[in-house]
Amino acid sequence: MNSASPQFVSSRRMSVFDPIHQISMWGEGFKSNGNLSASMPLIDEADMKLDSQSEDASHGILGAPNKYDQEANKPTDKIQRRLAQNREAARKSRLRKKAYVQQLESSRLKLMQLEQELERARQQGMYIGGGLDSNHLGFAGSVNSGITTFEMEYGHWVNEQNRQITELRTALNAHIGDIELRILVDVMMNHYAEIFRMKSAAAKADVFYVMSGMWKTTAERFFLWIGGFRPSELLKVLGPLIEPLTDQQRLDIYNLGQSCQQAEDALSQGMDKLRQTLADSVAAGQLMEGTYIPQMTSAMENLEVLVSFVNQADHLRQETLQQMSRTLTIRQAARCLLALGEYFQRLRALSSLWSNRPREPA
Amino acid sequence: MHQALPGSPSTAGGSGGIMFKMVSENPVIVIGTRGCCMCHVVQKLLQGLGVNPPVYEVDEGDQSDVAQELSRKIVGGGDDGGVQFPAVFVGGKYLGGLEKVMAKHISGELVPILKDAGALWL
């Protein structure tokens, strides 16, 4: 309780007679309401010696100070005061440093999280400024201006698509007339034509990029067939959504689906042949030195054909859409396009949900 | 039925006659570049419909000469951009390249055309 060391006696006494001064010396360090004993935990070990006597101050019952004592204490008071101020300054400095380090740690965590999100977004095919990660090899964003342009235009295309879908939905719900509806349908059909044109240009810039559907979200890519959706699959999905149909329409759509399937199969078989030819030309001459480069030339020529495949597949998609619109009334066509647009919106939303799903902490 | 026939060594000049003969004699025939994958696609498409057309293969280097010959003598010059390889001829007439053939199939016109030319029954 009582510190036996004589050097603290005067301080103790001082603290009894000048509690307010004592409190102000410790300053903002006190988190309590000025109760000296309660402030004990804030003071670290270096200060323990002096601090322990503060405890006594609140408990101690001392007599009136001797006038002599007060005068004799003055020079020591100053020194003690200065020492205490230094300690306080040091303590504040330590606290500031601690706060700064904590801030650094949490910023570091945040940075790691952001980098992870970025990586995920990249994998989903979104264009992120290529300069952020120079170690990321082989991604179109860093070198190919044709692809950079495509990705930027695709972003605009999707926004415009969403706008058109909303407009179409509103129009159908408002039961607008056929003439106005036709305009909206034509606008949307032209918009699809636009994406196919964009893809064709992108295929010339980097056919593998288009073939792999790199600009699409993950769920969309799951359904990928030669750089896009498979028309026959889409018809199966959309068919029930555009009922009611006449029997003739149902038959026409069924036949359309069959034709799509046949055309798709033919293209798929062509792709198989291309893969075989490519594999052969890459493998050829492996056991013989000096013949490596000529084989690469023929392999390169094979790859040029991929552009044709992308174009033919997109052409098939386009033709299917147009044949659908020929089979349907304008109102049905509008419902069909709305269903189609919403379907892809949902696929994209699914991709987002999936990539943002809460995961078990590592 | 016919299988794929090898093109003769010299094309436009010597085998030109054979080629035109085959076009006029066969209800359906595909003329394409040797080893071309797109030619394979057209062939598979037609086979899938029940037609097994002969495929007349042209050497890569002779492509443009053959295309010109075909353009002049069969297509009649009034075509949109000349003959595309692979070229499909139905009933002695130039139908089109792969794109045209697929478009016609999607629109439902291909099967009737093939039937009319006697390439398909039923």
Coordinates of C-alpha atoms in Angstrom, one line a residue:
Chain A
M1 CA 0.0 0.0 0.0
N2 CA 2.3 2.6 1.3
S3 CA 5.4 3.0 -0.7
A4 CA 8.3 3.0 1.7
S5 CA 10.5 4.9 -0.6
P6 CA 10.9 8.4 0.8
Q7 CA 11.3 10.1 -2.6
F8 CA 7.6 9.6 -3.3
V9 CA 6.4 11.1 -0.1
S10 CA 6.3 14.6 -1.4
S11 CA 4.6 13.5 -4.6
R12 CA 2.0 11.7 -2.6
R13 CA 1.4 14.7 -0.6
M14 CA 1.3 16.8 -3.7
S15 CA -1.3 14.6 -5.2
V16 CA -3.5 14.8 -2.1
F17 CA -3.4 18.6 -2.1
D18 CA -3.6 19.2 -5.7
P19 CA -5.7 16.5 -7.3
I20 CA -6.9 18.7 -10.1
H21 CA -3.3 19.6 -11.1
Q22 CA -2.4 15.9 -11.0
I23 CA -5.3 15.1 -13.2
S24 CA -4.5 17.8 -15.7
M25 CA -0.9 16.6 -15.9
W26 CA -1.9 13.1 -17.0
G27 CA -4.2 15.0 -19.4
E28 CA -6.2 13.1 -22.0
G29 CA -4.6 9.9 -21.1
F30 CA -7.3 9.4 -18.5
K31 CA -10.2 7.5 -19.9
S32 CA -12.0 7.6 -16.6
N33 CA -13.7 10.6 -15.1
G34 CA -10.7 11.7 -13.2
N35 CA -10.5 8.9 -10.7
L36 CA -6.9 8.3 -10.3
S37 CA -7.1 4.8 -9.2
A38 CA -9.3 3.9 -12.1
S39 CA -6.8 5.2 -14.5
M40 CA -4.2 2.7 -13.4
P41 CA -4.6 0.2 -16.3
L42 CA -3.8 2.8 -18.9
I43 CA -0.4 3.4 -17.6
D44 CA 2.3 1.0 -18.7
E45 CA 5.0 -0.5 -16.7
A46 CA 7.6 2.2 -17.0
D47 CA 5.3 4.5 -15.1
M48 CA 4.4 1.9 -12.5
K49 CA 6.7 3.2 -9.9
L50 CA 5.3 6.7 -9.7
D51 CA 1.7 5.5 -10.4
S52 CA 1.5 3.1 -7.6
Q53 CA 1.5 5.9 -5.1
S54 CA -1.5 7.5 -6.8
E55 CA -3.5 4.7 -5.5
D56 CA -2.6 5.7 -2.0
A57 CA -3.5 9.3 -2.7
S58 CA -7.2 8.5 -2.9
H59 CA -7.1 6.3 0.1
G60 CA -4.6 8.2 2.2
I61 CA -5.8 10.4 5.0
L62 CA -3.2 13.0 5.6
G63 CA -3.1 15.9 7.7
A64 CA -2.9 19.5 6.5
P65 CA 0.3 20.2 4.6
N66 CA 3.1 21.8 6.4
K67 CA 3.9 25.2 4.9
Y68 CA 7.5 24.3 5.0
D69 CA 6.9 21.1 3.2
Q70 CA 5.2 22.9 0.3
E71 CA 8.0 25.4 -0.2
A72 CA 10.7 22.7 0.0
N73 CA 8.8 20.7 -2.6
K74 CA 8.7 23.4 -5.3
P75 CA 11.9 22.7 -7.2
T76 CA 11.2 19.0 -7.1
D77 CA 7.7 19.8 -8.1
K78 CA 9.0 21.3 -11.4
I79 CA 11.2 18.3 -12.0
Q80 CA 8.5 15.9 -11.2
R81 CA 6.1 17.8 -13.4
R82 CA 8.5 17.8 -16.3
L83 CA 9.1 14.1 -15.8
A84 CA 5.5 13.4 -15.8
Q85 CA 4.9 15.4 -18.9
N86 CA 7.6 13.5 -20.6
R87 CA 6.1 10.3 -19.6
E88 CA 2.8 11.4 -20.9
A89 CA 4.2 12.5 -24.2
A90 CA 6.0 9.2 -24.5
R91 CA 2.8 7.4 -23.7
K92 CA 0.8 9.3 -26.3
S93 CA 3.4 8.7 -28.8
R94 CA 3.3 5.0 -28.2
L95 CA -0.5 5.0 -28.5
R96 CA -0.3 6.9 -31.7
K97 CA 2.2 4.4 -33.1
K98 CA 0.0 1.6 -32.1
A99 CA -3.0 3.2 -33.8
Y100 CA -0.9 3.7 -36.9
V101 CA 0.2 0.1 -37.1
Q102 CA -3.3 -1.1 -36.6
Q103 CA -4.4 1.1 -39.5
L104 CA -1.6 -0.3 -41.7
E105 CA -2.7 -3.9 -40.8
S106 CA -6.3 -3.3 -41.7
S107 CA -5.3 -1.5 -44.9
R108 CA -3.2 -4.5 -45.8
L109 CA -6.1 -6.8 -45.2
K110 CA -8.4 -4.6 -47.3
L111 CA -5.8 -4.6 -50.1
M112 CA -5.6 -8.4 -50.1
Q113 CA -9.4 -8.6 -50.3
L114 CA -9.5 -6.1 -53.2
E115 CA -6.8 -8.1 -55.1
Q116 CA -8.9 -11.2 -54.6
E117 CA -12.0 -9.5 -55.9
L118 CA -10.0 -8.2 -58.9
E119 CA -8.8 -11.7 -59.7
R120 CA -12.3 -13.0 -59.5
A121 CA -13.6 -10.3 -61.8
R122 CA -10.8 -10.9 -64.2
Q123 CA -11.7 -14.6 -64.4
Q124 CA -15.2 -13.6 -65.1
G125 CA -13.9 -11.8 -68.1
M126 CA -14.4 -8.2 -67.1
Y127 CA -11.8 -5.8 -68.3
I128 CA -9.8 -4.4 -65.5
G129 CA -6.9 -1.9 -66.1
G130 CA -4.1 -4.2 -67.3
G131 CA -1.3 -2.3 -65.6
L132 CA -2.4 -3.4 -62.1
D133 CA -0.8 -6.8 -62.4
S134 CA 2.1 -7.1 -64.7
N135 CA 2.6 -10.8 -63.9
H136 CA -0.7 -11.8 -65.3
L137 CA 0.3 -13.5 -68.5
G138 CA -1.7 -14.0 -71.6
F139 CA -4.7 -11.9 -70.8
A140 CA -6.0 -9.8 -73.6
G141 CA -6.4 -6.6 -71.7
S142 CA -2.7 -5.9 -71.5
V143 CA -1.7 -6.0 -75.2
N144 CA -4.5 -6.4 -77.7
S145 CA -6.2 -3.2 -78.6
G146 CA -8.8 -5.0 -80.7
I147 CA -9.9 -6.9 -77.6
T148 CA -9.6 -3.8 -75.4
T149 CA -12.0 -2.0 -77.7
F150 CA -14.3 -5.0 -77.8
E151 CA -14.5 -5.3 -74.0
M152 CA -15.2 -1.6 -73.7
E153 CA -17.9 -1.7 -76.4
Y154 CA -19.3 -4.9 -74.8
G155 CA -19.8 -3.0 -71.5
H156 CA -21.8 -0.4 -73.4
W157 CA -23.7 -3.1 -75.3
V158 CA -24.8 -4.8 -72.0
N159 CA -26.0 -1.5 -70.6
E160 CA -28.0 -0.7 -73.7
Q161 CA -29.4 -4.2 -73.7
N162 CA -30.6 -3.8 -70.1
R163 CA -32.2 -0.5 -71.0
Q164 CA -34.0 -2.1 -74.0
I165 CA -35.2 -5.0 -71.9
T166 CA -36.7 -2.7 -69.4
E167 CA -38.3 -0.6 -72.1
L168 CA -39.8 -3.7 -73.7
R169 CA -41.1 -5.0 -70.5
T170 CA -42.8 -1.7 -69.7
A171 CA -44.2 -1.6 -73.2
L172 CA -45.7 -5.1 -73.0
N173 CA -47.2 -4.4 -69.6
A174 CA -48.7 -1.2 -70.8
H175 CA -50.2 -3.1 -73.8
I176 CA -48.9 -0.7 -76.4
G177 CA -50.0 -1.1 -80.0
D178 CA -48.4 -3.4 -82.6
I179 CA -46.8 -0.6 -84.5
E180 CA -44.8 0.7 -81.6
L181 CA -44.0 -2.8 -80.5
R182 CA -42.5 -3.6 -83.9
I183 CA -40.2 -0.6 -83.5
L184 CA -38.9 -2.0 -80.2
V185 CA -38.5 -5.5 -81.6
D186 CA -36.6 -4.2 -84.6
V187 CA -34.3 -2.1 -82.3
M188 CA -33.5 -5.2 -80.3
M189 CA -32.9 -7.4 -83.3
N190 CA -30.5 -4.7 -84.6
H191 CA -28.8 -4.7 -81.3
Y192 CA -28.2 -8.4 -81.5
A193 CA -26.8 -7.9 -85.0
E194 CA -24.5 -5.3 -83.5
I195 CA -22.9 -7.8 -81.0
F196 CA -22.3 -10.3 -83.8
R197 CA -20.5 -7.6 -85.8
M198 CA -18.4 -6.8 -82.8
K199 CA -17.6 -10.4 -82.2
S200 CA -16.5 -10.8 -85.8
A201 CA -14.0 -7.9 -85.4
A202 CA -12.8 -9.3 -82.1
A203 CA -12.3 -12.7 -83.6
K204 CA -9.9 -11.2 -86.1
A205 CA -8.0 -9.6 -83.3
D206 CA -7.9 -12.7 -81.1
V207 CA -9.9 -15.8 -82.1
F208 CA -9.1 -17.8 -79.0
Y209 CA -10.4 -15.0 -76.9
V210 CA -13.8 -15.1 -78.7
M211 CA -13.8 -18.9 -78.8
S212 CA -13.3 -19.1 -75.1
G213 CA -16.0 -16.5 -74.4
M214 CA -13.6 -14.5 -72.2
W215 CA -15.9 -11.5 -72.1
K216 CA -18.8 -13.5 -70.7
T217 CA -19.6 -14.2 -67.1
T218 CA -18.8 -17.6 -65.6
A219 CA -22.3 -19.1 -65.8
E220 CA -22.7 -17.9 -69.4
R221 CA -19.4 -19.6 -70.3
F222 CA -20.7 -22.9 -68.9
F223 CA -23.1 -23.0 -71.8
L224 CA -20.5 -22.0 -74.4
W225 CA -20.5 -23.5 -77.8
I226 CA -18.1 -22.0 -80.4
G227 CA -17.9 -18.6 -78.8
G228 CA -21.6 -18.2 -77.8
F229 CA -24.9 -19.7 -77.0
R230 CA -26.1 -22.9 -78.7
P231 CA -29.3 -21.9 -80.7
S232 CA -31.1 -25.2 -80.3
E233 CA -30.7 -25.2 -76.5
L234 CA -32.0 -21.7 -76.3
L235 CA -35.0 -22.6 -78.4
K236 CA -35.8 -25.4 -75.9
V237 CA -35.6 -22.9 -73.0
L238 CA -37.6 -20.1 -74.7
G239 CA -40.3 -22.3 -76.3
P240 CA -42.5 -22.7 -73.2
L241 CA -42.0 -19.1 -72.3
I242 CA -43.7 -17.7 -75.4
E243 CA -46.9 -19.8 -75.1
P244 CA -49.7 -19.6 -76.2
L245 CA -48.8 -20.6 -79.7
T246 CA -50.8 -22.1 -82.5
D247 CA -50.2 -25.7 -83.4
Q248 CA -48.5 -24.6 -86.7
Q249 CA -46.2 -22.3 -84.7
R250 CA -45.3 -25.0 -82.3
L251 CA -44.5 -27.3 -85.3
D252 CA -42.5 -24.5 -87.0
I253 CA -40.5 -23.9 -83.8
Y254 CA -39.9 -27.6 -83.4
N255 CA -38.6 -27.9 -87.0
L256 CA -36.4 -24.8 -86.4
G257 CA -34.9 -26.5 -83.4
Q258 CA -34.2 -29.6 -85.5
S259 CA -32.5 -27.6 -88.2
C260 CA -30.4 -25.8 -85.6
Q261 CA -29.4 -29.1 -84.1
Q262 CA -28.4 -30.4 -87.5
A263 CA -26.4 -27.3 -88.4
E264 CA -24.7 -27.3 -84.9
D265 CA -23.8 -30.9 -85.3
A266 CA -22.2 -30.3 -88.7
L267 CA -20.2 -27.4 -87.2
S268 CA -19.2 -29.4 -84.2
Q269 CA -17.9 -32.2 -86.5
G270 CA -16.0 -29.6 -88.5
M271 CA -14.4 -28.4 -85.2
D272 CA -13.4 -32.0 -84.3
K273 CA -11.7 -32.3 -87.7
L274 CA -9.9 -29.1 -87.1
R275 CA -8.7 -30.2 -83.7
Q276 CA -7.5 -33.4 -85.3
T277 CA -5.7 -31.6 -88.1
L278 CA -4.2 -29.1 -85.7
A279 CA -3.0 -31.9 -83.3
D280 CA -1.4 -33.7 -86.2
S281 CA 0.4 -30.7 -87.5
V282 CA 1.7 -29.8 -84.0
A283 CA 2.8 -33.3 -83.4
A284 CA 4.3 -33.8 -86.8
G285 CA 8.1 -33.8 -87.0
Q286 CA 8.5 -34.1 -83.3
L287 CA 11.1 -36.8 -83.5
M288 CA 13.0 -35.1 -86.3
E289 CA 15.0 -32.0 -85.7
G290 CA 14.8 -29.1 -88.1
T291 CA 11.3 -29.7 -89.2
Y292 CA 9.7 -27.9 -86.3
I293 CA 9.1 -24.6 -88.0
P294 CA 7.3 -25.7 -91.2
Q295 CA 4.9 -27.7 -89.0
M296 CA 4.1 -24.6 -87.0
T297 CA 3.2 -22.7 -90.3
S298 CA 0.6 -25.3 -91.2
A299 CA -0.6 -25.2 -87.6
M300 CA -1.0 -21.5 -87.8
E301 CA -3.0 -21.8 -91.0
N302 CA -5.3 -24.2 -89.3
L303 CA -5.9 -21.7 -86.6
E304 CA -7.0 -19.1 -89.2
V305 CA -10.0 -21.4 -89.9
L306 CA -11.2 -20.9 -86.3
V307 CA -12.2 -17.4 -87.3
S308 CA -14.5 -18.9 -89.9
F309 CA -16.0 -21.2 -87.4
V310 CA -16.8 -18.3 -85.0
N311 CA -18.4 -16.4 -87.9
Q312 CA -20.5 -19.4 -89.1
A313 CA -21.7 -20.1 -85.5
D314 CA -22.7 -16.4 -85.0
H315 CA -24.3 -16.5 -88.4
L316 CA -26.3 -19.5 -87.3
R317 CA -27.4 -17.7 -84.1
Q318 CA -28.4 -14.7 -86.2
E319 CA -30.4 -16.7 -88.7
T320 CA -32.2 -18.6 -85.9
L321 CA -33.3 -15.3 -84.3
Q322 CA -34.6 -14.0 -87.6
Q323 CA -36.4 -17.2 -88.3
M324 CA -38.1 -17.1 -84.9
S325 CA -39.3 -13.6 -85.6
R326 CA -40.7 -14.7 -88.9
T327 CA -42.6 -17.5 -87.2
L328 CA -44.1 -15.4 -84.5
T329 CA -46.6 -12.5 -84.3
I330 CA -45.1 -9.2 -83.3
R331 CA -46.4 -9.5 -79.8
Q332 CA -45.1 -13.0 -79.4
A333 CA -41.7 -11.9 -80.9
A334 CA -41.6 -9.2 -78.3
R335 CA -42.3 -11.6 -75.5
C336 CA -39.7 -14.0 -76.9
L337 CA -37.0 -11.3 -77.0
L338 CA -37.9 -10.2 -73.5
A339 CA -37.6 -13.8 -72.3
L340 CA -34.3 -14.1 -74.1
G341 CA -32.9 -10.9 -72.7
E342 CA -34.1 -11.7 -69.2
Y343 CA -32.6 -15.2 -69.4
F344 CA -29.1 -13.8 -70.0
Q345 CA -29.6 -11.2 -67.3
R346 CA -30.3 -13.9 -64.9
L347 CA -27.3 -15.9 -66.0
R348 CA -25.1 -12.9 -65.4
A349 CA -26.7 -12.3 -62.0
L350 CA -26.1 -16.0 -61.1
S351 CA -22.5 -15.5 -62.0
S352 CA -22.3 -12.5 -59.7
L353 CA -24.1 -14.3 -56.8
W354 CA -21.8 -17.3 -57.2
S355 CA -18.6 -15.3 -57.2
N356 CA -19.7 -13.3 -54.2
R357 CA -21.0 -16.2 -52.1
P358 CA -19.7 -16.3 -48.5
R359 CA -16.9 -18.8 -48.2
E360 CA -15.4 -20.6 -45.2
P361 CA -12.6 -18.6 -43.8
A362 CA -9.3 -20.2 -44.7
Chain B
M1 CA -23.5 -43.8 -103.5
H2 CA -20.5 -41.7 -104.2
Q3 CA -17.7 -41.1 -101.7
A4 CA -15.2 -38.2 -101.8
L5 CA -13.3 -38.2 -105.1
P6 CA -9.8 -37.1 -105.4
G7 CA -9.2 -34.1 -107.6
S8 CA -7.0 -34.8 -110.6
P9 CA -3.4 -33.3 -110.5
S10 CA -4.1 -30.5 -112.9
T11 CA -7.3 -28.7 -112.2
A12 CA -9.0 -26.0 -114.2
G13 CA -7.6 -27.0 -117.6
G14 CA -7.7 -30.8 -117.8
S15 CA -10.2 -31.8 -115.2
G16 CA -12.4 -28.8 -115.8
G17 CA -14.5 -31.0 -118.1
I18 CA -14.9 -33.7 -115.5
M19 CA -15.8 -31.2 -112.9
F20 CA -18.6 -29.6 -115.0
K21 CA -19.8 -33.0 -116.0
M22 CA -20.1 -34.0 -112.3
V23 CA -22.0 -30.8 -111.5
S24 CA -24.5 -31.4 -114.2
E25 CA -24.9 -35.1 -113.5
N26 CA -25.3 -35.1 -109.8
P27 CA -28.3 -33.8 -108.0
V28 CA -26.0 -32.5 -105.3
I29 CA -22.3 -31.9 -105.3
V30 CA -19.8 -30.1 -103.1
I31 CA -16.7 -28.6 -104.5
G32 CA -14.1 -27.6 -102.0
T33 CA -10.5 -27.3 -101.1
R34 CA -8.6 -30.4 -100.1
G35 CA -8.6 -30.9 -96.4
C36 CA -10.8 -27.9 -95.7
C37 CA -12.7 -28.2 -92.5
M38 CA -15.6 -26.1 -93.8
C39 CA -16.0 -28.5 -96.6
H40 CA -16.3 -31.2 -94.0
V41 CA -19.0 -29.2 -92.3
V42 CA -21.1 -28.9 -95.4
Q43 CA -20.6 -32.5 -96.2
K44 CA -21.7 -33.5 -92.6
L45 CA -24.7 -31.2 -92.8
L46 CA -26.0 -32.8 -96.0
Q47 CA -25.2 -36.3 -94.8
G48 CA -27.2 -35.5 -91.7
L49 CA -30.2 -34.8 -93.9
G50 CA -29.9 -38.1 -95.7
V51 CA -27.9 -36.8 -98.8
N52 CA -24.5 -38.2 -99.5
P53 CA -23.1 -35.8 -102.1
P54 CA -19.8 -36.4 -103.9
V55 CA -17.1 -34.0 -102.9
Y56 CA -14.8 -32.7 -105.6
E57 CA -11.6 -31.6 -104.0
V58 CA -9.5 -28.8 -105.4
D59 CA -5.9 -28.2 -104.5
E60 CA -5.3 -25.1 -102.5
G61 CA -3.3 -23.2 -105.1
D62 CA -5.9 -23.8 -107.8
Q63 CA -8.8 -22.4 -105.7
S64 CA -9.1 -19.0 -107.4
D65 CA -8.8 -20.4 -110.9
V66 CA -11.5 -23.0 -110.3
A67 CA -13.7 -20.4 -108.6
Q68 CA -13.4 -18.2 -111.7
E69 CA -14.2 -21.1 -114.1
L70 CA -17.2 -22.0 -112.1
S71 CA -18.3 -18.4 -111.8
R72 CA -18.2 -17.9 -115.6
K73 CA -19.6 -21.1 -116.8
I74 CA -22.2 -22.2 -114.3
V75 CA -23.1 -19.3 -112.0
G76 CA -23.4 -16.9 -114.9
G77 CA -21.6 -14.0 -113.3
G78 CA -24.7 -12.5 -111.8
D79 CA -24.0 -13.9 -108.4
D80 CA -23.3 -12.0 -105.2
G81 CA -19.5 -12.0 -105.0
G82 CA -18.7 -15.1 -107.0
V83 CA -18.2 -18.7 -105.9
Q84 CA -17.4 -19.3 -102.3
F85 CA -15.6 -22.5 -101.2
P86 CA -17.0 -24.9 -100.3
A87 CA -19.4 -24.5 -103.1
V88 CA -22.7 -26.5 -103.1
F89 CA -24.4 -27.2 -106.4
V90 CA -27.9 -28.5 -106.5
G91 CA -29.6 -29.7 -109.7
G92 CA -26.7 -28.3 -111.7
K93 CA -27.1 -24.8 -110.2
Y94 CA -24.9 -23.0 -107.7
L95 CA -26.7 -22.8 -104.4
G96 CA -24.1 -21.1 -102.4
G97 CA -21.3 -21.4 -99.8
L98 CA -21.6 -22.8 -96.3
E99 CA -23.3 -19.7 -95.0
K100 CA -26.0 -19.6 -97.7
V101 CA -26.6 -23.4 -97.3
M102 CA -27.1 -23.0 -93.5
A103 CA -29.3 -20.0 -93.9
K104 CA -31.5 -21.9 -96.3
H105 CA -31.6 -24.8 -93.9
I106 CA -32.7 -22.7 -91.0
S107 CA -35.4 -21.0 -93.1
G108 CA -36.6 -24.4 -94.1
E109 CA -35.9 -23.9 -97.8
L110 CA -33.1 -26.4 -98.1
V111 CA -35.0 -29.7 -97.8
P112 CA -37.6 -28.7 -100.5
I113 CA -34.8 -27.7 -102.9
L114 CA -33.0 -31.0 -102.4
K115 CA -36.2 -32.9 -102.9
D116 CA -36.9 -31.0 -106.1
A117 CA -33.5 -31.9 -107.4
G118 CA -34.1 -35.5 -106.7
A119 CA -31.4 -35.6 -104.0
L120 CA -33.9 -36.5 -101.3
W121 CA -36.9 -38.8 -101.3
L122 CA -39.7 -38.9 -98.7

